[in-house]
Coordinates of C-alpha atoms in Angstrom, one line a residue:
Chain N
M1 CA -60.7 118.4 41.1
K2 CA -59.4 116.5 37.9
K3 CA -56.1 115.4 38.5
P4 CA -53.6 116.8 36.3
T5 CA -52.2 114.8 33.1
V6 CA -48.7 114.3 32.6
Y7 CA -49.1 116.8 29.7
D8 CA -50.1 119.4 32.6
E9 CA -47.0 119.0 34.6
I10 CA -44.8 119.6 31.6
K11 CA -46.6 122.7 31.0
A12 CA -46.7 124.0 35.1
A13 CA -42.8 123.3 35.0
G14 CA -42.3 125.5 32.4
Y15 CA -41.5 123.5 28.7
S16 CA -43.1 124.6 25.5
R17 CA -45.3 122.2 23.5
R18 CA -42.2 122.4 21.2
D19 CA -39.8 120.7 23.9
F20 CA -42.8 118.7 24.8
M21 CA -43.2 117.2 21.1
K22 CA -39.6 116.8 20.9
F23 CA -39.5 114.6 23.8
C24 CA -42.5 112.5 22.3
G25 CA -40.4 112.5 19.1
T26 CA -37.2 111.2 20.7
M27 CA -38.9 108.7 23.2
A28 CA -40.9 107.2 19.9
A29 CA -37.9 106.7 17.9
M30 CA -35.7 105.2 21.0
L31 CA -38.7 102.7 21.6
G32 CA -38.4 101.7 17.7
L33 CA -41.8 102.7 16.7
E34 CA -43.4 104.1 13.4
A35 CA -44.1 107.8 12.6
S36 CA -47.9 107.4 14.2
G37 CA -46.1 106.3 17.5
V38 CA -45.1 110.0 18.2
A39 CA -49.1 111.2 18.2
Q40 CA -49.7 108.0 20.5
I41 CA -47.6 109.0 23.1
A42 CA -48.0 112.9 22.9
R43 CA -52.0 111.5 23.4
A44 CA -51.1 109.6 26.6
L45 CA -49.0 112.4 28.0
E46 CA -52.0 114.3 27.2
T47 CA -54.9 112.7 28.6
K48 CA -53.3 110.6 31.4
S49 CA -51.9 111.4 34.8
R50 CA -48.9 110.2 36.7
I51 CA -48.8 106.5 37.7
P52 CA -47.6 106.6 41.0
V53 CA -44.4 105.2 41.6
L54 CA -42.5 103.0 44.1
W55 CA -38.8 102.8 43.4
M56 CA -36.9 101.2 46.1
H57 CA -33.3 101.2 46.6
F58 CA -31.7 98.0 48.3
Q59 CA -28.3 96.6 47.4
E60 CA -27.1 98.7 44.9
C61 CA -24.7 101.9 44.1
T62 CA -27.2 104.0 42.8
C63 CA -25.9 104.2 39.3
C64 CA -28.9 103.6 38.1
S65 CA -30.8 106.6 39.6
E66 CA -27.9 108.3 38.6
S67 CA -27.8 107.5 34.8
F68 CA -31.5 108.1 34.9
I69 CA -31.0 111.5 35.9
R70 CA -28.3 112.1 33.5
S71 CA -30.8 111.6 31.1
S72 CA -29.9 113.2 27.6
H73 CA -33.4 114.7 27.6
P74 CA -34.1 117.1 30.6
I75 CA -38.1 116.0 30.7
V76 CA -37.2 112.8 31.2
A77 CA -35.1 113.9 34.4
D78 CA -37.2 117.0 35.5
I79 CA -40.9 115.5 34.5
L80 CA -40.3 112.1 34.6
L81 CA -38.3 111.4 38.0
D82 CA -38.8 114.6 39.8
K83 CA -42.1 115.5 39.4
I84 CA -43.8 113.2 37.8
S85 CA -43.0 109.2 39.1
L86 CA -42.1 109.3 42.9
D87 CA -44.2 108.8 45.7
Y88 CA -41.3 107.4 47.3
S89 CA -37.4 106.9 46.6
E90 CA -34.8 107.2 49.5
T91 CA -32.6 108.8 47.6
L92 CA -34.3 111.2 46.0
M93 CA -36.8 112.1 48.4
A94 CA -37.7 114.9 50.3
A95 CA -39.1 113.6 53.2
A96 CA -37.6 111.0 55.9
G97 CA -38.1 109.1 58.7
H98 CA -41.4 108.7 59.6
Q99 CA -42.9 111.2 56.6
A100 CA -41.4 109.0 54.1
E101 CA -42.5 106.0 55.6
K102 CA -46.1 107.5 55.5
S103 CA -45.6 108.5 52.4
L104 CA -44.8 104.4 51.3
R105 CA -47.9 103.4 53.3
D106 CA -50.4 106.1 51.5
T107 CA -49.4 104.9 47.8
M108 CA -49.9 101.5 48.8
E109 CA -53.1 101.9 50.1
K110 CA -54.5 104.2 48.2
Y111 CA -53.3 102.8 44.7
A112 CA -53.5 99.4 45.3
G113 CA -53.3 96.7 42.7
Q114 CA -52.1 99.9 40.1
Y115 CA -48.8 101.6 41.1
L116 CA -45.5 100.5 39.4
L117 CA -42.7 99.0 41.4
M118 CA -39.3 99.7 40.2
V119 CA -36.8 98.4 42.2
E120 CA -32.6 99.1 42.0
G121 CA -30.9 96.3 43.7
S122 CA -30.4 92.8 45.0
I123 CA -31.8 91.1 47.9
P124 CA -28.9 89.9 50.4
L125 CA -31.1 86.3 50.9
G126 CA -27.5 85.3 52.9
N127 CA -28.5 87.3 56.0
E128 CA -31.0 89.8 56.1
G129 CA -28.8 92.5 58.6
Y130 CA -26.9 92.7 55.1
C131 CA -29.5 94.9 53.8
C132 CA -32.2 96.7 56.3
I133 CA -34.6 99.6 56.2
G134 CA -36.6 101.3 59.1
G135 CA -36.0 97.9 61.0
R136 CA -37.0 96.1 57.8
S137 CA -35.1 93.5 55.9
A138 CA -35.3 93.9 51.5
E139 CA -36.6 90.6 51.4
D140 CA -39.8 91.8 53.5
I141 CA -39.9 95.0 52.7
L142 CA -39.9 94.0 48.2
K143 CA -42.5 91.4 49.4
E144 CA -44.9 93.4 51.1
V145 CA -44.5 96.3 48.5
A146 CA -44.4 94.0 45.7
E147 CA -48.0 92.5 46.9
G148 CA -49.8 95.5 45.3
A149 CA -48.1 96.7 42.4
K150 CA -49.0 96.5 39.0
A151 CA -45.7 95.5 37.6
I152 CA -42.3 95.4 38.8
V153 CA -39.4 97.1 36.8
A154 CA -35.9 96.0 37.8
W155 CA -33.3 98.4 37.1
G156 CA -30.3 97.1 36.3
N157 CA -28.1 94.0 36.8
C158 CA -28.5 94.4 40.7
A159 CA -32.5 93.4 40.6
S160 CA -32.6 91.7 37.3
A161 CA -29.3 89.8 38.1
G162 CA -27.3 90.4 41.2
C163 CA -24.5 92.1 39.5
V164 CA -21.6 92.4 41.5
Q165 CA -22.8 91.6 44.8
A166 CA -23.9 88.3 43.7
A167 CA -20.6 87.7 41.8
D168 CA -18.6 84.2 43.5
P169 CA -18.3 83.9 46.4
N170 CA -21.7 85.9 46.8
P171 CA -21.0 86.5 50.6
T172 CA -24.7 88.2 50.8
G173 CA -26.4 85.8 49.1
A174 CA -27.4 88.8 47.0
T175 CA -30.6 87.7 44.8
P176 CA -32.3 89.3 42.0
I177 CA -35.8 90.2 41.9
H178 CA -37.4 87.3 39.6
K179 CA -36.1 84.7 41.6
I180 CA -38.2 86.3 44.8
I181 CA -41.2 87.3 43.2
H182 CA -43.5 85.4 41.4
G183 CA -47.1 85.6 39.5
K184 CA -46.0 89.5 38.8
P185 CA -44.6 91.0 35.8
I186 CA -41.1 92.1 36.1
I187 CA -39.2 94.2 33.5
S188 CA -35.8 93.6 33.6
V189 CA -34.2 96.8 32.6
Q190 CA -30.4 95.5 32.1
G191 CA -27.0 97.0 32.2
C192 CA -24.3 98.4 35.0
P193 CA -26.3 101.0 34.7
P194 CA -29.1 101.1 32.1
I195 CA -28.5 103.8 29.4
A196 CA -30.7 106.6 30.9
E197 CA -32.6 106.8 27.2
V198 CA -33.4 103.5 28.0
M199 CA -34.8 103.6 31.1
A200 CA -36.9 106.5 30.1
G201 CA -38.3 104.9 26.9
V202 CA -39.6 101.9 29.3
V203 CA -41.4 104.2 31.9
V204 CA -43.0 106.6 28.4
H205 CA -43.7 102.7 27.0
L206 CA -45.9 101.7 30.4
L207 CA -47.3 105.4 30.2
T208 CA -47.9 105.2 26.7
F209 CA -49.5 101.5 26.1
E210 CA -50.3 100.9 29.8
R211 CA -49.0 97.0 29.2
I212 CA -45.7 96.1 29.3
P213 CA -43.3 96.1 26.4
Q214 CA -42.3 92.9 24.7
L215 CA -39.7 91.3 26.6
D216 CA -37.1 88.4 25.5
A217 CA -36.6 85.6 27.1
L218 CA -34.6 87.1 30.1
G219 CA -37.1 89.1 30.5
R220 CA -35.3 92.7 28.9
P221 CA -37.4 94.8 26.5
K222 CA -36.5 94.0 23.2
A223 CA -37.1 97.2 21.8
F224 CA -33.5 97.9 23.5
Y225 CA -32.0 94.0 24.1
S226 CA -32.8 92.5 21.1
R227 CA -29.5 92.8 19.4
R228 CA -26.2 92.1 20.0
V229 CA -23.8 95.5 20.9
H230 CA -21.5 93.8 18.4
D231 CA -24.4 93.5 15.5
T232 CA -24.8 97.2 15.9
C233 CA -20.9 98.0 16.5
Y234 CA -19.2 100.8 14.1
R235 CA -16.2 98.2 14.2
R236 CA -18.0 95.5 13.1
P237 CA -16.2 96.0 10.0
N238 CA -13.1 95.7 10.9
Y239 CA -14.5 92.0 12.8
D240 CA -15.2 90.7 9.5
A241 CA -12.5 91.9 7.4
G242 CA -10.0 90.1 10.3
L243 CA -8.5 93.5 11.7
F244 CA -7.9 93.2 15.3
V245 CA -6.3 94.9 18.1
Q246 CA -4.0 92.8 19.7
S247 CA -2.7 95.3 22.3
F248 CA -3.8 98.0 23.8
D249 CA -1.0 100.5 22.4
D250 CA -0.5 98.8 19.0
E251 CA -0.8 100.8 15.8
N252 CA -4.4 98.9 15.8
A253 CA -5.7 100.5 18.8
K254 CA -5.0 103.9 16.9
R255 CA -6.5 102.6 13.5
G256 CA -9.8 101.5 15.6
Y257 CA -10.1 98.1 14.7
C258 CA -12.2 95.7 16.0
L259 CA -11.6 94.6 20.1
Y260 CA -12.9 91.1 19.8
K261 CA -9.3 89.6 20.8
M262 CA -9.2 92.1 23.7
G263 CA -11.8 89.9 25.2
C264 CA -14.4 92.3 24.1
R265 CA -18.0 90.7 25.5
G266 CA -19.9 92.4 22.4
P267 CA -20.7 89.3 20.4
V268 CA -22.2 87.9 23.8
T269 CA -24.2 90.9 25.0
Y270 CA -27.5 92.4 23.8
N271 CA -27.9 96.2 24.3
S272 CA -28.2 99.4 23.1
C273 CA -25.0 100.7 23.7
G274 CA -24.3 100.7 19.7
V275 CA -27.0 102.6 18.7
I276 CA -28.2 104.9 21.7
K277 CA -25.0 105.7 23.2
W278 CA -23.7 107.0 26.7
N279 CA -24.1 111.2 27.6
N280 CA -26.3 112.0 25.2
G281 CA -25.0 109.9 22.5
V282 CA -21.4 110.9 22.8
S283 CA -19.8 107.7 23.0
F284 CA -19.8 104.1 24.6
P285 CA -17.4 102.3 26.0
I286 CA -16.5 100.7 22.7
Q287 CA -15.7 103.6 20.6
S288 CA -13.5 105.1 23.4
G289 CA -11.4 102.1 23.1
H290 CA -12.1 99.9 25.8
P291 CA -13.8 96.5 24.8
C292 CA -17.5 95.8 26.0
I293 CA -17.4 94.3 29.5
G294 CA -21.2 93.0 29.1
C295 CA -22.9 94.3 32.0
S296 CA -26.1 93.9 30.5
E297 CA -26.0 89.8 31.0
A298 CA -26.0 87.5 34.2
N299 CA -22.7 86.9 36.0
F300 CA -21.0 88.7 34.1
W301 CA -18.4 89.4 36.7
D302 CA -17.6 86.0 37.0
N303 CA -17.1 85.4 33.2
G304 CA -13.9 87.2 33.7
P305 CA -11.6 87.7 32.9
F306 CA -12.7 90.9 30.9
Y307 CA -9.4 91.1 28.8
K308 CA -10.1 87.4 27.5
H309 CA -12.2 86.2 25.1
L310 CA -12.6 82.6 27.0
Q311 CA -13.6 81.9 31.0
S312 CA -11.0 80.9 33.4
F313 CA -11.8 76.9 33.7
P314 CA -12.5 76.4 36.8
G315 CA -9.8 74.8 38.8
F316 CA -6.8 75.7 37.1
G317 CA -5.8 79.1 37.7
I318 CA -6.9 82.7 36.6
E319 CA -5.7 82.4 33.7
T320 CA -6.2 79.2 32.0
T321 CA -8.6 78.8 29.4
A322 CA -10.0 75.7 27.3
D323 CA -7.9 76.4 25.0
D324 CA -4.6 76.3 27.1
I325 CA -6.5 72.6 28.6
G326 CA -7.7 70.9 25.5
L327 CA -4.0 71.5 24.3
G328 CA -2.7 70.0 27.4
L329 CA -5.4 67.4 26.6
G330 CA -4.3 66.7 23.7
I331 CA -0.9 66.4 23.9
A332 CA -1.3 64.1 26.5
T333 CA -3.3 62.0 24.6
G334 CA -0.6 61.9 21.5
V335 CA 1.6 60.5 24.3
G336 CA -1.1 58.0 25.5
I337 CA -1.6 56.9 21.9
A338 CA 2.7 56.4 21.7
A339 CA 2.6 54.1 24.8
H340 CA -0.3 52.5 23.7
A341 CA 0.9 51.9 19.8
I342 CA 4.7 50.8 21.6
S343 CA 2.7 48.2 24.1
T344 CA 0.9 47.0 21.3
N345 CA 3.4 46.1 19.3
I346 CA 5.1 43.8 22.5
R347 CA 1.9 42.4 23.9
K348 CA 0.1 41.4 20.7
R349 CA 3.2 40.1 18.6
R350 CA 1.5 36.8 18.6
H351 CA -1.2 38.7 16.4
I352 CA 1.1 40.9 14.5
N353 CA 3.2 37.9 13.1
L354 CA 0.4 35.8 12.4
G355 CA -0.5 37.4 9.3
A356 CA 3.0 36.7 8.0
D357 CA 3.3 33.1 9.0
N358 CA 0.1 32.4 6.9
T359 CA 1.2 33.8 3.9
N360 CA 4.3 31.8 4.3
T361 CA 2.6 28.6 5.0
E362 CA 0.1 29.6 2.0
N363 CA 3.5 29.8 -0.4
K364 CA 4.7 26.7 0.7
Chain Q
M1 CA -6.4 25.3 18.6
E2 CA -5.6 28.8 17.8
R3 CA -9.6 29.2 16.9
T4 CA -9.0 33.0 18.5
I5 CA -5.8 34.0 16.1
S6 CA -6.1 32.0 12.7
K7 CA -8.0 33.2 9.9
Q8 CA -8.8 30.1 8.1
R9 CA -12.6 29.9 7.1
L10 CA -13.2 33.9 6.1
K11 CA -16.2 35.1 5.4
E12 CA -17.4 38.5 3.5
V13 CA -20.4 40.3 5.8
Y14 CA -22.0 43.5 4.8
V15 CA -21.7 45.6 7.6
W16 CA -22.0 49.4 6.9
E17 CA -25.1 50.3 4.5
L18 CA -24.3 52.9 1.9
P19 CA -26.7 55.5 3.9
V20 CA -24.5 55.0 7.2
R21 CA -20.9 55.3 5.2
F22 CA -22.3 58.3 3.4
Y23 CA -23.1 59.8 7.1
H24 CA -20.1 59.1 8.6
W25 CA -17.7 60.5 5.6
I26 CA -19.8 63.5 5.2
N27 CA -19.6 63.9 9.6
A28 CA -15.9 63.8 9.3
L29 CA -15.4 66.3 6.9
C30 CA -17.9 68.6 8.8
I31 CA -15.9 68.0 12.0
V32 CA -12.8 68.9 9.9
V33 CA -14.3 72.0 9.0
L34 CA -16.3 72.8 11.9
A35 CA -13.5 72.2 14.3
I36 CA -11.0 74.3 12.2
T37 CA -13.5 77.6 11.4
G38 CA -14.6 77.2 14.8
Y39 CA -11.4 77.7 16.6
I40 CA -10.3 80.7 13.8
I41 CA -13.4 82.1 15.1
G42 CA -12.8 81.4 19.1
R43 CA -8.8 82.7 18.3
P44 CA -8.5 84.4 15.2
P45 CA -4.7 85.1 13.8
A46 CA -4.5 88.8 13.6
F47 CA -2.0 88.6 10.2
Q48 CA -3.2 91.7 9.0
S49 CA -2.8 95.5 9.8
A50 CA -2.4 98.9 8.2
T51 CA -5.6 98.2 5.8
E52 CA -8.7 99.5 5.9
A53 CA -11.8 97.0 6.6
S54 CA -13.5 97.7 3.4
Y55 CA -10.7 95.6 1.2
G56 CA -11.2 92.4 3.2
Y57 CA -13.8 89.6 4.6
W58 CA -12.0 86.7 5.2
F59 CA -13.2 86.9 9.0
G60 CA -16.7 87.0 8.1
T61 CA -16.0 84.0 5.0
V62 CA -14.3 82.0 7.7
R63 CA -17.5 82.3 9.9
F64 CA -20.1 81.6 6.7
I65 CA -18.3 78.5 6.4
H66 CA -18.9 77.1 9.5
F67 CA -23.0 78.2 9.5
V68 CA -23.0 76.5 5.9
T69 CA -21.2 73.4 7.8
A70 CA -23.0 73.6 10.6
F71 CA -26.6 73.3 8.8
V72 CA -25.3 70.3 7.0
F73 CA -23.7 68.4 9.9
F74 CA -27.7 69.0 11.5
F75 CA -29.5 67.4 8.8
N76 CA -26.6 64.5 8.5
F77 CA -27.0 64.0 11.8
V78 CA -30.7 63.8 11.9
M79 CA -30.8 61.7 9.0
R80 CA -28.3 59.1 11.2
I81 CA -30.7 59.0 14.1
Y82 CA -33.3 57.8 11.5
W83 CA -30.6 55.5 10.1
G84 CA -30.9 54.3 13.8
F85 CA -34.5 52.8 13.2
V86 CA -34.5 51.6 9.8
G87 CA -31.0 50.6 8.8
N88 CA -29.7 46.7 9.4
K89 CA -28.8 45.2 12.7
Y90 CA -25.1 47.0 12.8
A91 CA -26.9 50.4 12.4
R92 CA -29.6 50.5 14.4
W93 CA -30.0 52.7 18.0
Y94 CA -30.5 50.1 20.2
N95 CA -26.0 49.0 19.6
F96 CA -25.2 52.8 21.4
I97 CA -27.0 52.6 24.6
P98 CA -25.6 49.5 26.9
L99 CA -29.1 48.5 28.3
K100 CA -28.1 45.2 28.4
K101 CA -25.9 43.1 30.6
W102 CA -23.8 41.2 28.1
Q103 CA -22.7 45.0 26.8
W104 CA -21.4 45.8 30.2
K105 CA -19.8 42.8 30.2
E106 CA -18.2 43.3 27.1
I107 CA -17.1 46.8 27.6
I108 CA -14.9 45.5 30.5
C109 CA -13.7 42.8 28.0
V110 CA -12.6 45.4 25.4
I111 CA -11.1 47.6 28.0
K112 CA -8.7 44.6 29.1
V113 CA -8.3 43.0 26.1
D114 CA -7.5 46.6 23.7
I115 CA -6.7 49.3 26.2
L116 CA -5.0 47.6 29.1
Q117 CA -4.1 44.9 27.1
I118 CA -3.7 42.5 29.6
K119 CA -5.7 39.8 28.3
D120 CA -4.6 38.3 24.7
R121 CA -8.0 37.3 23.5
P122 CA -9.6 39.4 20.4
V123 CA -13.5 40.5 21.1
L124 CA -14.8 38.9 18.2
G125 CA -17.8 40.7 16.7
V126 CA -19.0 42.4 13.5
G127 CA -19.9 45.7 14.5
H128 CA -18.6 48.2 16.8
N129 CA -18.0 46.2 20.0
S130 CA -19.9 47.7 23.3
L131 CA -17.0 50.1 24.1
A132 CA -17.4 51.8 20.8
S133 CA -20.6 52.2 20.9
L134 CA -21.1 54.0 24.1
T135 CA -18.3 57.1 22.6
Y136 CA -20.2 57.1 19.6
F137 CA -23.2 57.3 21.8
F138 CA -21.4 60.3 24.1
T139 CA -20.6 62.0 20.6
F140 CA -23.7 62.1 19.8
L141 CA -24.6 63.2 22.9
A142 CA -22.0 66.0 22.0
F143 CA -23.7 66.4 18.1
V144 CA -26.7 67.7 20.2
L145 CA -25.3 69.7 22.3
Q146 CA -22.9 71.3 19.9
C147 CA -26.3 71.8 17.7
F148 CA -28.5 73.5 20.6
T149 CA -25.1 75.5 21.6
G150 CA -24.6 76.8 18.3
F151 CA -27.7 77.2 17.0
G152 CA -28.7 78.8 20.1
I153 CA -26.1 81.4 19.4
Y154 CA -26.7 81.5 15.8
A155 CA -30.5 82.6 16.5
A156 CA -29.8 86.0 17.6
M157 CA -28.9 86.9 14.1
S158 CA -31.1 84.7 12.1
E159 CA -35.0 85.2 11.0
S160 CA -34.8 81.3 9.8
W161 CA -37.1 79.0 12.3
L162 CA -34.4 76.4 12.6
P163 CA -32.2 78.3 14.4
N164 CA -34.7 80.0 16.2
L165 CA -35.7 76.3 17.2
F166 CA -32.9 76.5 19.4
S167 CA -33.2 79.8 21.0
W168 CA -34.5 78.8 24.3
I169 CA -31.4 77.5 25.5
V170 CA -29.3 80.5 25.4
P171 CA -32.0 81.9 28.7
L172 CA -31.7 78.3 30.2
L173 CA -28.0 78.6 30.5
G174 CA -28.1 82.3 31.8
G175 CA -26.7 83.9 28.4
D176 CA -24.6 83.9 25.1
F177 CA -21.4 83.8 26.9
M178 CA -22.2 80.5 28.7
A179 CA -23.4 78.7 25.7
R180 CA -20.6 80.1 23.4
Q181 CA -18.1 78.6 26.9
I182 CA -19.8 75.3 26.0
H183 CA -19.5 75.4 22.5
H184 CA -15.9 76.2 22.6
I185 CA -15.4 73.4 25.1
L186 CA -17.1 70.6 23.2
M187 CA -14.8 71.6 20.3
W188 CA -12.4 70.0 22.0
F189 CA -14.0 67.0 22.6
F190 CA -14.3 66.6 19.5
I191 CA -10.8 66.7 18.4
L192 CA -9.9 64.6 20.9
F193 CA -12.1 62.2 19.9
G194 CA -10.9 62.8 15.9
I195 CA -7.4 61.6 17.3
V196 CA -8.5 58.9 20.0
H197 CA -10.6 58.0 16.8
V198 CA -7.9 57.7 13.7
Y199 CA -6.0 55.9 15.8
L200 CA -7.7 53.1 17.1
V201 CA -8.8 52.3 13.5
F202 CA -4.8 51.8 12.5
Y203 CA -5.0 50.0 15.8
H204 CA -8.0 47.1 14.8
D205 CA -6.4 47.2 11.2
Y206 CA -3.2 46.0 12.5
I207 CA -4.0 43.5 15.1
E208 CA -7.2 42.0 14.3
R209 CA -7.1 42.4 10.4
T210 CA -10.9 42.4 9.2
G211 CA -10.7 45.3 7.0
V212 CA -11.9 47.9 9.7
T213 CA -10.8 50.8 7.6
S214 CA -11.3 49.6 4.2
S215 CA -15.2 48.8 5.6
M216 CA -16.3 52.2 6.1
I217 CA -15.5 53.0 2.2
G218 CA -17.0 49.6 0.8
G219 CA -19.2 48.4 3.5
W220 CA -17.5 44.8 4.2
K221 CA -15.8 43.5 6.8
F222 CA -13.7 40.0 7.0
V223 CA -14.5 37.8 9.4
E224 CA -14.5 34.2 10.4
G225 CA -17.6 32.1 9.7
D226 CA -18.3 31.4 13.3
D227 CA -17.7 34.9 14.5
A228 CA -20.1 36.7 12.2
D229 CA -23.1 34.4 13.6
M230 CA -21.8 34.5 17.5
D231 CA -24.4 36.3 19.7
G232 CA -23.4 38.6 22.6
N233 CA -23.5 36.1 25.3
E234 CA -21.4 33.6 23.2
R235 CA -18.8 36.9 22.5
I236 CA -18.8 37.0 26.0
R237 CA -17.8 33.5 26.8
S238 CA -15.3 33.6 23.9
C239 CA -13.6 36.2 25.5
N240 CA -13.4 34.9 28.8
Q241 CA -12.2 31.8 28.2
K242 CA -9.0 30.8 29.6

C-alpha cells in the first residue's frame, strides 16, 4: 500500500483544501519565501509522506512542546505534531513503558539514516543520575538515537545552550546537544521557548526542501534569527529619538518609550518576536511593557541582572557594573596622579630647579 | 660632573615624522569622540519626555557619529601599523614589543626613576622609553579588540564587507551580549589611559625638558648631543651608574 502523503493525512483529519492552502501560505510567509514558495510547500506536502520524527525530552520544562501545540494555526499542532511527526515523544505519545521503547527501537531500525531527531532539554554530564529514562542515562540515549538521525533539531535554549540548568554554578553539568554530538547537522531553534510558528516553520522547511535551512554562526535558522529584536521592535523610533523609560511606573512607560534603560536585551538578541509575536500574534514582551530578557541567546540567565544593561562585574557584588568600577579606577588614578605630582616636586627638585639656574648663569 | 642633568650641548633630533604626528592627533580625536559617544550609547541620558519619537533623532545621530568615527579610527590604525614597517627607527614595530633584554632592563629603570622615584638619574632616550612602548603595545591590542568587538556587533546591521570581516567574533564570544560587554569595559581602559598619558606628558616636560609635548606637533626633540646616539645598552649603563 502506498504510504499516505502529508496532504492525505491532513484531509483525513477533516481540513479543507482552503485550510491547507492557508497553512502553506502562512508557512511560506514565515519562512520568508517568495510567492512561488507557497506552491513549493503545497506540492511537497501533497507528494511526500511524513518524516519519521523522534522527539526526545531530557532536562527541560516542556515549554517548547507547550509552545508548539499552541501554534496559531491548527494544522501545525494537529497534523505536524499529533498525527504526522511523532514516532516517539515521552510527553505526548499514548504508548508507555515497553510499548514506547519498542516504538523507539522500531523507528530507529526501520528508518535508520532517515529520521529526524528533535531534542528538548540539555544533557547532565555532571552526574548521569540527574536524568535517566528507562534506566539509561540521557547521554547514552542521545548518542544512540543521534547515530542514525538524518538531522537534529535542538529545540529551545536548553538543547541549544543549556538554559537555566546550565546557569552558574550549573550543578548538573547541563550541556547543550552540539557539545556532545558531532558530525550531524544540528539546527538550533533558540528561545525559551521558541515561537511556535518558528518551530513549525523549521519543520515545514525540512519537509518541503529536504535540506537544512540556512543557519547563522550559532546554528540558528537565518529566516528567523538574522535580525535583532531591537531592529524589528515597534518601539525602535523612541530609541533613535532618545526617549527612554526610566522606571516601570513612570510617565514614559505609559507613553510606550524604549525600554533600553530598563535592561532590555533587544539590542543583543536575535529572534523574531517583533515580527511574528506570540500567542497568535497578540503581543510580545516589549509590547506588553517588559524588556526583552534575551532568551534566544546563550547564557542569558548569567548575563544578569535582567533589569540592568551591563552585566555585574564578577567579584564585585551583584549590583556593581563596569561603569562603577571604571569610575572608581578613574578616581583612584586621579589620586595616584596627585600623589605622584607632589612626590615629583619633592624628589625631582634638583631637575626642576636646574633650568632656573641655567637661565641665571646665562644672564650673568 | 652633572652630565646627566645639565643641558649644555643641546641637539635637535627629528623624532616623529609627519604620518606619526597625523596618526597621533587623529587617533586622539577619534578616541575622545568614541569614548564620549560610546558612553552616551551605553548609558543614555533621558532628558526628554512628553514628546513623540517622530520629532527627534538625537540618539540615532550619536550612534551615527560613533560609527563614522570608528571607521576613521580603524583606517588610521591600519596606517600606523603600515608605518611601523616603513617609518623611522622611532616609529618601527620593534620598539613596541620588548623582545630584547635591554628593553626589560629599561622598563625596570623607568619604574625606579619615574614611577617610584627611588632613583634620580633620568632615563636617557630620544623616542619612547621601553615602558611607554610596552604600554602603547597594550593600547594597540586594545585597539584590535575594540575594532573586533565593535565591528562584530555592528556587522548584523550592515551589508558592507568591512564590518562583516569581523562578524565571526560574536559567535566566538557566545553572543552579542558578551561582545558588547567587552567593548564597554575596554572603553574604560582608554579613559584611564588618556588620563595617565596626558599627565605623564606634563611630567616629562616638567622634569626632562626635551620638548616632548611640542614634539608631537613639530616632530623635534632637544637632547644632549651624546644621548641622541646612545644605543639601548649604553642607556641602561648610564641609568644604572651611581
